[in-house]
mmCIF file of C-alpha atoms in Angstrom:
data_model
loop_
_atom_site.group_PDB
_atom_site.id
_atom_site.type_symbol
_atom_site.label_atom_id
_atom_site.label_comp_id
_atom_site.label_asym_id
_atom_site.label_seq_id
_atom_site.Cartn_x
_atom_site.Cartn_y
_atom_site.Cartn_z
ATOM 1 C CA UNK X 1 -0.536 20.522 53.742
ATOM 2 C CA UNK X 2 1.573 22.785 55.572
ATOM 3 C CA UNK X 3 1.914 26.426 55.189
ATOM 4 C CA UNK X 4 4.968 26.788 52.677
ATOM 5 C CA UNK X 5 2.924 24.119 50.220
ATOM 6 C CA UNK X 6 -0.233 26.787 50.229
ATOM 7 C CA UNK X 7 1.838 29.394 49.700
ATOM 8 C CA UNK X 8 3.798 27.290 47.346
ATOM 9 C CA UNK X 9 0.167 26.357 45.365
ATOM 10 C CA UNK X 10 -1.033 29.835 45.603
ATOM 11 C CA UNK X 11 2.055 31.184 43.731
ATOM 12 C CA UNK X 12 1.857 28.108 41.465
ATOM 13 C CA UNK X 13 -1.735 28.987 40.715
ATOM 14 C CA UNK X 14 -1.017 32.999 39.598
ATOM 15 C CA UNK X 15 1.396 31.785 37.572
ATOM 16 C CA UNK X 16 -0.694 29.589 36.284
ATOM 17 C CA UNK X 17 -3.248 32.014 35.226
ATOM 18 C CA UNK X 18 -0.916 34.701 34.334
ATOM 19 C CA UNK X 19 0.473 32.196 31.661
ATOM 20 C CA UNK X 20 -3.177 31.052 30.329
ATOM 21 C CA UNK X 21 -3.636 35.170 29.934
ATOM 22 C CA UNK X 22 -0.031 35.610 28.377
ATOM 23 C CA UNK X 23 -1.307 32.993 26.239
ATOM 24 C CA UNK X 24 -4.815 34.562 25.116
ATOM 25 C CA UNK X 25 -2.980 37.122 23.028
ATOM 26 C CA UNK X 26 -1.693 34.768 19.775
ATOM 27 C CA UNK X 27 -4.908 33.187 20.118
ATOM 28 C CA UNK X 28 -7.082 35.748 19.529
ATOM 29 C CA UNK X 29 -4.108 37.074 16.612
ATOM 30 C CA UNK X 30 -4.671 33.948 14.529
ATOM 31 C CA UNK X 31 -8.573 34.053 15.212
ATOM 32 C CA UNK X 32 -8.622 38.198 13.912
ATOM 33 C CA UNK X 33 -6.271 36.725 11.227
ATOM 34 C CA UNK X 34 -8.469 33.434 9.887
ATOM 35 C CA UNK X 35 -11.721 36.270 10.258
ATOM 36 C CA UNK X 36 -9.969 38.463 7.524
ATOM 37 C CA UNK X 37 -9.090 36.017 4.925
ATOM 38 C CA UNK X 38 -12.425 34.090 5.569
ATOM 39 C CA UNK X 39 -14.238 37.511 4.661
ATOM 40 C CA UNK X 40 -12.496 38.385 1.855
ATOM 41 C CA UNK X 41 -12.454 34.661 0.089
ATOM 42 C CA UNK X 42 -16.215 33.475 1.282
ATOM 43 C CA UNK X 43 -19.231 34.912 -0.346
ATOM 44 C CA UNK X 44 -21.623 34.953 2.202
ATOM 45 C CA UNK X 45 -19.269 37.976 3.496
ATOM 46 C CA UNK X 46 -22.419 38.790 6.209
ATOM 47 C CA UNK X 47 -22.673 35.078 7.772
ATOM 48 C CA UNK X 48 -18.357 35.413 8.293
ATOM 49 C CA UNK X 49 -19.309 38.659 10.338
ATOM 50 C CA UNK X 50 -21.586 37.531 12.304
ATOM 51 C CA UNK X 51 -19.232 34.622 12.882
ATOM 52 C CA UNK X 52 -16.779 37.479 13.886
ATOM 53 C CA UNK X 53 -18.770 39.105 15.810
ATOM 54 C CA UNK X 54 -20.345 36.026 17.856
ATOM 55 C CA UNK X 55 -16.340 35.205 18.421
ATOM 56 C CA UNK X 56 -15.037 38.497 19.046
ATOM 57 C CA UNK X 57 -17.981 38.648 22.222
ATOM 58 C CA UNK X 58 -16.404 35.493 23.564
ATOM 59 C CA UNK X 59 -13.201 35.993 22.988
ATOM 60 C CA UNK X 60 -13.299 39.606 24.958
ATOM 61 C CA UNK X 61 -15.482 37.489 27.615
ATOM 62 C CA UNK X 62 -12.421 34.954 27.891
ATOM 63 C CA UNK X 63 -9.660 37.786 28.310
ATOM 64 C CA UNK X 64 -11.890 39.377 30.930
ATOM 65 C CA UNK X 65 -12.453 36.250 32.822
ATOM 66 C CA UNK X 66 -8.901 35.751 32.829
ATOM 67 C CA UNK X 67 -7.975 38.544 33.946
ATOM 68 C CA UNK X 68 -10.054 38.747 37.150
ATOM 69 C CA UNK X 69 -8.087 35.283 37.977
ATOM 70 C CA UNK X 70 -5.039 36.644 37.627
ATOM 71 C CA UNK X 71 -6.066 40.026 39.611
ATOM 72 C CA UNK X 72 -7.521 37.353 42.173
ATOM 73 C CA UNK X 73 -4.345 35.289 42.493
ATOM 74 C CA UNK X 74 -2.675 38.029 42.581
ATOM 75 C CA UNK X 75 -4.316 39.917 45.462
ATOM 76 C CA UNK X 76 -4.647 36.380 47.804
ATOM 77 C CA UNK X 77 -0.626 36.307 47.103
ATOM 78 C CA UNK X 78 -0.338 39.739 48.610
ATOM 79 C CA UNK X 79 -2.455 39.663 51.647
ATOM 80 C CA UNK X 80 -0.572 36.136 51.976
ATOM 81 C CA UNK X 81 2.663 37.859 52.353
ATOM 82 C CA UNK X 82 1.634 40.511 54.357
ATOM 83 C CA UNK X 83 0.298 38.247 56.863
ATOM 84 C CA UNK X 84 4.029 37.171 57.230
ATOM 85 C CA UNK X 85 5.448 39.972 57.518
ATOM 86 C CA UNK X 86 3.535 40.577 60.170
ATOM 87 C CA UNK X 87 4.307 37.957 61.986
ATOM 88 C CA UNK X 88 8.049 38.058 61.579
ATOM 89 C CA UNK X 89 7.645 41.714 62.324
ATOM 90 C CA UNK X 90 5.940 40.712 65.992
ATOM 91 C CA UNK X 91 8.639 38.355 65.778
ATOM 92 C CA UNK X 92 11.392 40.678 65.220
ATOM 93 C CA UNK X 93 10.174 42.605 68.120
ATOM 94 C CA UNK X 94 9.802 39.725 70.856
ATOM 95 C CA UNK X 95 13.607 39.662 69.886
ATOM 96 C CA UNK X 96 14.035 43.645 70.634
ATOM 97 C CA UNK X 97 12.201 43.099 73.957
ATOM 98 C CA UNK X 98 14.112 40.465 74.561
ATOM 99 C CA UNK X 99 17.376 41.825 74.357
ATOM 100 C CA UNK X 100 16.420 44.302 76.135
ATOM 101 C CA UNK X 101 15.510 43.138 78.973
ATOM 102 C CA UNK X 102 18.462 40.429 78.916
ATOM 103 C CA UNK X 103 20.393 43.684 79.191
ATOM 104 C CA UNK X 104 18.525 45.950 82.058
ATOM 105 C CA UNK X 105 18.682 42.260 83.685
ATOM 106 C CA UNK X 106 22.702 41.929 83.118
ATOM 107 C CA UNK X 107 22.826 45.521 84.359
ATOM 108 C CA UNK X 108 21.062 44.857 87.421
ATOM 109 C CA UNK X 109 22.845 42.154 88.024
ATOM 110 C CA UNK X 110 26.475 44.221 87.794
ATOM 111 C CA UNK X 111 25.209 46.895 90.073
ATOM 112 C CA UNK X 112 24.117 44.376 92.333
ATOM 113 C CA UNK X 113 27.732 42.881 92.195
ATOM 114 C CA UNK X 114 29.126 45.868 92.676
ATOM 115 C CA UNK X 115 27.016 47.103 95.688
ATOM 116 C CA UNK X 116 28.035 43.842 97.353
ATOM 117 C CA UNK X 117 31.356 45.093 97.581
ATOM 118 C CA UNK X 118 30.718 48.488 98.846
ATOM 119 C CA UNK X 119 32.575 48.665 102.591
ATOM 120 C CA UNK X 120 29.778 48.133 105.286
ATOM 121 C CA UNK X 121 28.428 50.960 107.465
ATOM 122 C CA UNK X 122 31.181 51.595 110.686
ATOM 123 C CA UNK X 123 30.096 51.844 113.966
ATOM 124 C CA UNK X 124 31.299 54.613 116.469
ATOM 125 C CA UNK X 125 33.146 52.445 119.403
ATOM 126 C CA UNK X 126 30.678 54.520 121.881
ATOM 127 C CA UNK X 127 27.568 52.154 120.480
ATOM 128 C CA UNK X 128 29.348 49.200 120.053
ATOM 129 C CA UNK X 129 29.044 46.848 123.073
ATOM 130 C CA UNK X 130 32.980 45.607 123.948
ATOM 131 C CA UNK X 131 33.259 41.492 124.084
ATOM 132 C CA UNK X 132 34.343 41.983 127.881
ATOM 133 C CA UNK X 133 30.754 43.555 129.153
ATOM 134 C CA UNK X 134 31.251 40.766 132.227
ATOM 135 C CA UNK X 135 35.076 41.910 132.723
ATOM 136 C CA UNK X 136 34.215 45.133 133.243
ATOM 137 C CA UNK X 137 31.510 44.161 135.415
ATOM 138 C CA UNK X 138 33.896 42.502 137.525
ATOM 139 C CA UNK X 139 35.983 45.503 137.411
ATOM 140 C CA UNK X 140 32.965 47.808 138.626
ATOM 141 C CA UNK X 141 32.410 45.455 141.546
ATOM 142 C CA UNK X 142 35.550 45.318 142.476
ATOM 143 C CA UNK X 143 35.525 49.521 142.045
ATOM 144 C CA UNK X 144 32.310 48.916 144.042
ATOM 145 C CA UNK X 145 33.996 47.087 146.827
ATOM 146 C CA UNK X 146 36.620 49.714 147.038
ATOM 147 C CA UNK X 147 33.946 52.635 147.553
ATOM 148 C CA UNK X 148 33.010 52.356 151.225
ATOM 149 C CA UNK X 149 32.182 55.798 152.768
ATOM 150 C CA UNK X 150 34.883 55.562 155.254
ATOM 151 C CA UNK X 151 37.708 55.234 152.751
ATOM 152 C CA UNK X 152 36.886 56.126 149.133
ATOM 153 C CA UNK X 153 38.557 54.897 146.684
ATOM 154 C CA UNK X 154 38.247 55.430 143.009
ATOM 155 C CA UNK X 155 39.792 53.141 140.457
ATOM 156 C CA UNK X 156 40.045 53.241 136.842
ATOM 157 C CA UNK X 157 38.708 50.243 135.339
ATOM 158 C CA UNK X 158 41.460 48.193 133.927
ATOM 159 C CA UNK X 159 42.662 47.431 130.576
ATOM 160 C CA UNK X 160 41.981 44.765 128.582
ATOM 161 C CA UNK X 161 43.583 42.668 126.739
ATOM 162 C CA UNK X 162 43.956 44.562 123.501
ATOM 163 C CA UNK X 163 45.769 47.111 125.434
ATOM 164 C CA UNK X 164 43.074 49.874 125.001
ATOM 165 C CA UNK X 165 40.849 51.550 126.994
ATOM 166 C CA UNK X 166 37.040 50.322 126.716
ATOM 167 C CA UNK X 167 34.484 52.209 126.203
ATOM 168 C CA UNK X 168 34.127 52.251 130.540
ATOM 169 C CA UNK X 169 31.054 54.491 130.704
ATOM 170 C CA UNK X 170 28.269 52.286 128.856
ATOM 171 C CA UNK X 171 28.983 49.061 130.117
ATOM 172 C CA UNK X 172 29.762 50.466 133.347
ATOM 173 C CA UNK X 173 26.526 52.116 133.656
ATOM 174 C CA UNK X 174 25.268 48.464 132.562
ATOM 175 C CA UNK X 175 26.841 46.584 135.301
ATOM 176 C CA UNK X 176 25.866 49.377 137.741
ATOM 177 C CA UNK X 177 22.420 48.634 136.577
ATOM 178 C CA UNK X 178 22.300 44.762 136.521
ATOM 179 C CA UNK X 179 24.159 44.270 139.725
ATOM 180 C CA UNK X 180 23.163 45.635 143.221
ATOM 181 C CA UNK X 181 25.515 45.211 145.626
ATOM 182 C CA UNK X 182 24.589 46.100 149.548
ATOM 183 C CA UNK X 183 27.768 47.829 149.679
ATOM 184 C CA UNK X 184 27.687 49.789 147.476
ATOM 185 C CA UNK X 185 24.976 52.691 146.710
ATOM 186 C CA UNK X 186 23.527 53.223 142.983
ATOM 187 C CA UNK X 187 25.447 56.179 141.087
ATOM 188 C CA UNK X 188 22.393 58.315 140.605
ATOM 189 C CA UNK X 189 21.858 57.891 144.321
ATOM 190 C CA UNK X 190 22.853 60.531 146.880
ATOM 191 C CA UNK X 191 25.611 59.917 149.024
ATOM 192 C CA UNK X 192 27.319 62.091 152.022
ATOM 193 C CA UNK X 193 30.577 62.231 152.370
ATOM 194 C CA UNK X 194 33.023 63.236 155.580
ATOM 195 C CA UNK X 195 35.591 65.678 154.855
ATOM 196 C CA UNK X 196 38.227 63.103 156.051
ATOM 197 C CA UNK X 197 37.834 60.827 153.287
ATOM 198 C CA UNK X 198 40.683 60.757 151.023
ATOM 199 C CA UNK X 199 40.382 59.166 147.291
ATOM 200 C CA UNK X 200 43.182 58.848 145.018
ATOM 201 C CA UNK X 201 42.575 58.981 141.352
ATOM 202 C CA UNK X 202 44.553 57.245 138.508
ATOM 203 C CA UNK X 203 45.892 59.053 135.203
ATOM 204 C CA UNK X 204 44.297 56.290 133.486
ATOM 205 C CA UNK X 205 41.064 57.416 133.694
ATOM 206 C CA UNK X 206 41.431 59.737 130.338
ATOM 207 C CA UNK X 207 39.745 57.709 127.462
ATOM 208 C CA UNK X 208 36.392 58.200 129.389
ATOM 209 C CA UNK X 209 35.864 60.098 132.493
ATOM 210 C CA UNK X 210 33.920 58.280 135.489
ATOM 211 C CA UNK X 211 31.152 59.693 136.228
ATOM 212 C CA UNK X 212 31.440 57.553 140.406
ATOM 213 C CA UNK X 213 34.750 59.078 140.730
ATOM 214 C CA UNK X 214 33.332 62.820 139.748
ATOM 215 C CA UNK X 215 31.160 62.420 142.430
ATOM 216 C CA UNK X 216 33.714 61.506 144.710
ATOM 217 C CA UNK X 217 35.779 64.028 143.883
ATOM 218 C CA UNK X 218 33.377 66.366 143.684
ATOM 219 C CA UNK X 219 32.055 65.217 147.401
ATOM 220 C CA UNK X 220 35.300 65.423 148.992
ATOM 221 C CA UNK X 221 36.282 68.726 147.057
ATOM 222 C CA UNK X 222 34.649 72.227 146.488
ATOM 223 C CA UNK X 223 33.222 72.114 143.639
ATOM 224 C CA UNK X 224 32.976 74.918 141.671
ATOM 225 C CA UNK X 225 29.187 75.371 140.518
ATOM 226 C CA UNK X 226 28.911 76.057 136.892
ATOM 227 C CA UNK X 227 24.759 75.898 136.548
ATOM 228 C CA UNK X 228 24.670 77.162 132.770
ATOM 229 C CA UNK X 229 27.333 74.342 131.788
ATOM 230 C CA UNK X 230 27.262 70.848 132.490
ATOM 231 C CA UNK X 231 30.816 71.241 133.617
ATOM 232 C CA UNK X 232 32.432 71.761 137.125
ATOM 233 C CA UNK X 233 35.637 72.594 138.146
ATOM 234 C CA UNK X 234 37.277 71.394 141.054
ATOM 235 C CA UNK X 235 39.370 73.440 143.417
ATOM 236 C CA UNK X 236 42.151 71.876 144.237
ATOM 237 C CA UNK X 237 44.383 74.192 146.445
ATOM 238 C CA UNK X 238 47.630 72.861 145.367
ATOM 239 C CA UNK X 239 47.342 73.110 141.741
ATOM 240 C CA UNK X 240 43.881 75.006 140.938
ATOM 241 C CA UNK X 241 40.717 74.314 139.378
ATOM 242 C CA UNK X 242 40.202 70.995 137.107
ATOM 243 C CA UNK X 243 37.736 70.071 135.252
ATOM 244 C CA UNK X 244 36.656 66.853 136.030
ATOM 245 C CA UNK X 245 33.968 65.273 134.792
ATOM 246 C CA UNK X 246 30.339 66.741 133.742
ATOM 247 C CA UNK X 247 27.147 66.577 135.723
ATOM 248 C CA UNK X 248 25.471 69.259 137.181
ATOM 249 C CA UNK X 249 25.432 69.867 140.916
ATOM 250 C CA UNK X 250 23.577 71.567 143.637
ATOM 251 C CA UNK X 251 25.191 74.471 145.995
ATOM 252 C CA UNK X 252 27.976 74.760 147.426
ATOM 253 C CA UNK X 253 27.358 73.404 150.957
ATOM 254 C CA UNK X 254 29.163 72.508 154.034
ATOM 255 C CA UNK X 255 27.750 69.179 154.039
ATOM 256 C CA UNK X 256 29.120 68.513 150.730
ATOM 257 C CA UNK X 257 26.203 66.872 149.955
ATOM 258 C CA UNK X 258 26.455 65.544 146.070
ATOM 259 C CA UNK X 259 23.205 65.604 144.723
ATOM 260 C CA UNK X 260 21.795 63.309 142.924
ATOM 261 C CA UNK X 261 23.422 63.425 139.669
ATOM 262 C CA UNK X 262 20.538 64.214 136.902
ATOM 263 C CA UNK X 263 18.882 61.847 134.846
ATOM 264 C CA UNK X 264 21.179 59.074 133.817
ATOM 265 C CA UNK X 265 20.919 59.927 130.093
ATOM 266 C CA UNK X 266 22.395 62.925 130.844
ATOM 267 C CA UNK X 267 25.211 61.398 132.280
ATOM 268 C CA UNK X 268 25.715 58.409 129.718
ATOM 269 C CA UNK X 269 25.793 61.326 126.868
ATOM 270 C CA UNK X 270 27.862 63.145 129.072
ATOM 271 C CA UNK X 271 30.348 59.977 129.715
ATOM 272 C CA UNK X 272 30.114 58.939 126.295
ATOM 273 C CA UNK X 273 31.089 62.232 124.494
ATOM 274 C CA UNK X 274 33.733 63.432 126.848
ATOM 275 C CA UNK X 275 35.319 66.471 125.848
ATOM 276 C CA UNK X 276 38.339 66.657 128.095
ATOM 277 C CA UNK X 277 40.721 63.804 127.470
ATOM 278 C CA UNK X 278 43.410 65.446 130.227
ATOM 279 C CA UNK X 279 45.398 63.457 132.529
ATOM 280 C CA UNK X 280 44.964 63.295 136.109
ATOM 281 C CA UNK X 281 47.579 63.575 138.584
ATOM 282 C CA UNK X 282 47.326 60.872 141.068
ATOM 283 C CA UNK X 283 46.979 62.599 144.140
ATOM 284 C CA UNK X 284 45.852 62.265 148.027
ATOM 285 C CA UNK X 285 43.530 64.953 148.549
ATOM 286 C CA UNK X 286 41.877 65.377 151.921
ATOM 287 C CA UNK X 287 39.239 67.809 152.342
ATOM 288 C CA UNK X 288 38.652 69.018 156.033
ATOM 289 C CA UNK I 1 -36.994 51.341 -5.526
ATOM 290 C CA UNK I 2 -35.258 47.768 -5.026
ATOM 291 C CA UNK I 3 -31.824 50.146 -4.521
ATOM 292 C CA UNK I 4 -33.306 52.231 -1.994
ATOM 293 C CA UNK I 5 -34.551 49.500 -0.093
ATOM 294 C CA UNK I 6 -31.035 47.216 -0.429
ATOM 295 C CA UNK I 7 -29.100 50.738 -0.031
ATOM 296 C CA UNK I 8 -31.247 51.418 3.822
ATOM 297 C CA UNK I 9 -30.839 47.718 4.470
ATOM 298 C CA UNK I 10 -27.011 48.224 4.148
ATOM 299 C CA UNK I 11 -27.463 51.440 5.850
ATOM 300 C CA UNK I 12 -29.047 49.833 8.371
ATOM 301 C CA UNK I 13 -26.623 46.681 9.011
ATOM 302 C CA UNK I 14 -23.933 49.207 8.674
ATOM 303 C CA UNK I 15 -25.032 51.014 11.657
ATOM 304 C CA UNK I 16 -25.369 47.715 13.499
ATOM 305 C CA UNK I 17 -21.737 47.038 12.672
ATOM 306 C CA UNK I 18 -20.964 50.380 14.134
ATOM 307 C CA UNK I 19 -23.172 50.126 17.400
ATOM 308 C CA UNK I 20 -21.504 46.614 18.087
ATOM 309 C CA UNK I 21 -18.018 47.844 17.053
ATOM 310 C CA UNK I 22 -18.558 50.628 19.124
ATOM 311 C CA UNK I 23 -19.963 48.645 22.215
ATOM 312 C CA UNK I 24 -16.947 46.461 22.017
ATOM 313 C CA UNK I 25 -14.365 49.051 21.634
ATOM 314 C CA UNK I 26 -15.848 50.523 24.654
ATOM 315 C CA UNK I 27 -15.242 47.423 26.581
ATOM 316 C CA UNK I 28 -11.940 46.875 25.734
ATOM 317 C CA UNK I 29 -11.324 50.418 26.856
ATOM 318 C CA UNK I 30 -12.839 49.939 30.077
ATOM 319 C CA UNK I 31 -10.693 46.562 30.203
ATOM 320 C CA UNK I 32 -7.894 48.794 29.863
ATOM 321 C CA UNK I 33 -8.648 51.286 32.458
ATOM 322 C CA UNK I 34 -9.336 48.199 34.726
ATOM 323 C CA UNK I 35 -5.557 46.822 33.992
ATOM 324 C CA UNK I 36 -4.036 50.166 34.630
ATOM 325 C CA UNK I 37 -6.183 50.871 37.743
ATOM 326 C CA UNK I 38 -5.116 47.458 38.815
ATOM 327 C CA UNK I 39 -1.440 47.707 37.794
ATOM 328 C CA UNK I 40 -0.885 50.812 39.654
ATOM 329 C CA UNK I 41 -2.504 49.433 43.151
ATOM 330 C CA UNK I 42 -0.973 46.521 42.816
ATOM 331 C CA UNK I 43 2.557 48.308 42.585
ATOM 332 C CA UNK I 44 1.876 50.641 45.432
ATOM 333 C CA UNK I 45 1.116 46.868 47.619
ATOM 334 C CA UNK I 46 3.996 45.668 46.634
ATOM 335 C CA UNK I 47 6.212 48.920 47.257
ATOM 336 C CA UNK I 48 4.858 49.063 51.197
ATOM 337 C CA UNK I 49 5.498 45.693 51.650
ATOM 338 C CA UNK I 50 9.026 45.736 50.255
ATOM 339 C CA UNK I 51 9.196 49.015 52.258
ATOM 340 C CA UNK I 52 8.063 46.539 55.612
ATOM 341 C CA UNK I 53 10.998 44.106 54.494
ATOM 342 C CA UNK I 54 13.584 46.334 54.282
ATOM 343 C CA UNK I 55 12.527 47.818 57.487
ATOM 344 C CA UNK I 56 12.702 44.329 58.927
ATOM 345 C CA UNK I 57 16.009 43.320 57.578
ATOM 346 C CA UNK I 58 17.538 46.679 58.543
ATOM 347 C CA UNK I 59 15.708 45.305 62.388
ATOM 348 C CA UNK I 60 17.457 42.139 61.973
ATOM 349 C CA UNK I 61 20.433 43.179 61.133
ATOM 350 C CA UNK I 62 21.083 45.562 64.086
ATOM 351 C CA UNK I 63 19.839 42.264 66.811
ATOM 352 C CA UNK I 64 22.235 40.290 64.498
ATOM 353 C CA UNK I 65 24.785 42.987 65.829
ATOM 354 C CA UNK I 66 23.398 43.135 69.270
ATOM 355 C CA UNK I 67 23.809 39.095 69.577
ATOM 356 C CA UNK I 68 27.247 38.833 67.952
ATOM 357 C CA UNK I 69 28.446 41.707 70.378
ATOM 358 C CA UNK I 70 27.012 39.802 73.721
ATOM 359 C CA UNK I 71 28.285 36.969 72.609
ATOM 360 C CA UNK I 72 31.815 38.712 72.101
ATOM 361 C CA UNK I 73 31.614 40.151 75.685
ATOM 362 C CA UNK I 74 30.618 36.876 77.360
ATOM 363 C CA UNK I 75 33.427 35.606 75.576
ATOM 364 C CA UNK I 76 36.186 37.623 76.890
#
């Protein structure tokens, strides 16, 4: 049997017995009735009251008995139905739970859309690596090949392709560190120079200052010593002092010795974050 | 003395007849009390758990809502 026929017989069964009690009541009318007329018509009036009494006993039994069924239907009907309401309420709220999680799942799921279309972190050009890393290399050696201590030269490093200056300094300093060529001595490395050498100096060099060139300059020139600053300026007699590049440098000696330029961090911050963007005049300077 | 004896015979029975109506009558009334104690339990059962169904249908009604208004949203 499945569970809507018990519940189906269990209702069918209080009716039942709530019927069989509805019925009780004319009974025991036309029994008090029949009692009365037998009393006053017998008579052995004492024999028809015993009768009465004897039926009234059983009668009252009967009503009681039914009633307990009823009251016992009754009650298993109840706890019947509130065993299903309890489970459609647990029902009910798998549904709420549910729900809700179908929507903190569908609202995830938006603000997860949405953050996919957020714009994606930018990069300062100074720590992005330019697609020409061996270009410029080729234009370092080729500065490289230009700086002989007899004749110095110092060359901008050329364009590229896009038409804008490259970030010189880190790569640069990359292909001054992966290739060592006889000719030429490391930056960071100390170097004389003669007061006869001449060096010429593009305008180009103004997106990012050299820091090979500074120390050419700076070796062929006076350099003004600015210890407290990372800054120099160099004399030029013609036209005054210029800022050139920044790196810190030792006395002012005959011997124009450049020192050796500090440590190389120093210098790639330095190159990297230039803070004069001012445009050389190519000139010929030659420092007796 | 025949009279006296019939009249405390009737006596007598007469009392009986009153004991037993009286034992009955007190039965019936504690019949009674039973069916009221029992009518007014039984209504309080039956007003919680119409109280539980309303609370579920009002339950219902608002996921009924919930569902119809998803469904309106994936729609469009």
């Amino acid at each position: 049997m499945t569970f809507d026929e018990v519940s189906l017989e269990r209702s069918k069964g209080f009716v039942q017995a709530l019927q069989e009690l509805k019925n009780l009541r004319p009974q025991l009318y036309s029994a008090a009735e029949y009692c009365e007329k037998s009393y006053l018509r017998s008579e052995q009036k004492q024999m028809v009251v015993d009768n009465l009494k004897e039926y009234g006993v059983r009668a009252l039994v009967n009503v009681v008995d039914h009633l307990g069924t009823v009251a016992y239907k009754l009650t298993d009907l109840y706890e019947q139905q509130s065993s299903d309401i309890a489970t459609v309420e647990q029902k009910i709220s798998c549904l709420c739970q549910q729900i809700l999680a179908c929507q903190a799942f569908t609202g995830e799921e938006c603000l997860r859309q949405h953050q996919l279309f957020t714009a994606t972190t930018r990069h300062r050009k100074h720590y992005t690596l330019p697609k020409f890393v061996g270009t410029s290399v080729e234009s370092s050696s080729k500065l490289k090949n230009h700086f002989i201590p007899s004749h110095v030269e110092a060359k901008p490093l050329p364009h590229t392709s896009e038409g804008t200056a490259a970030p010189k300094t880190l790569s640069w300093h990359l292909a001054s560190g992966s290739n060592s060529s006889p000719n030429r001595d490391p930056p960071h490395a100390a170097f004389r120079v003669d007061g006869s050498k001449a060096f010429e100096m593009t305008d180009e060099e103004t997106a990012a200052p050299l820091p090979l060139s500074s120390y050419l300059q700076a070796a062929k020139r006076r350099p003004t010593i600015n210890v407290a600053s990372r800054t120099f300026a160099v004399k030029d007699p013609l036209e005054g002092a210029k800022t050139v590049s920044g790196f810190e440098s030792s006395d002012d000696s005959g011997q124009r010795e450049i020192c050796q330029p500090p440590a190389r961090n120093k210098s790639i911050l330095s190159a990297l974050f230039p803070r004069n963007k001012t445009t050389f005049k190519p000139k010929r300077l030659v420092v007796s | 003395m025949t009279n006296a004896v019939n009249v405390g015979i009737a006596v007598q029975a007469d009392w009986e007849n009153r004991e037993f109506i009286a034992n009955i009558s007190l039965n019936i009334r504690r019949l009674f009390d039973f069916l009221l104690q029992f009518e007014a339990t039984t209504k309080s059962k039956l007003a919680s758990l119409n109280e539980k169904l309303d609370v579920l249908e009002h339950r219902l009604e608002v996921l009924e809502v919930q569902v119809s208004s998803v469904n309106t949203a994936m729609l469009y």
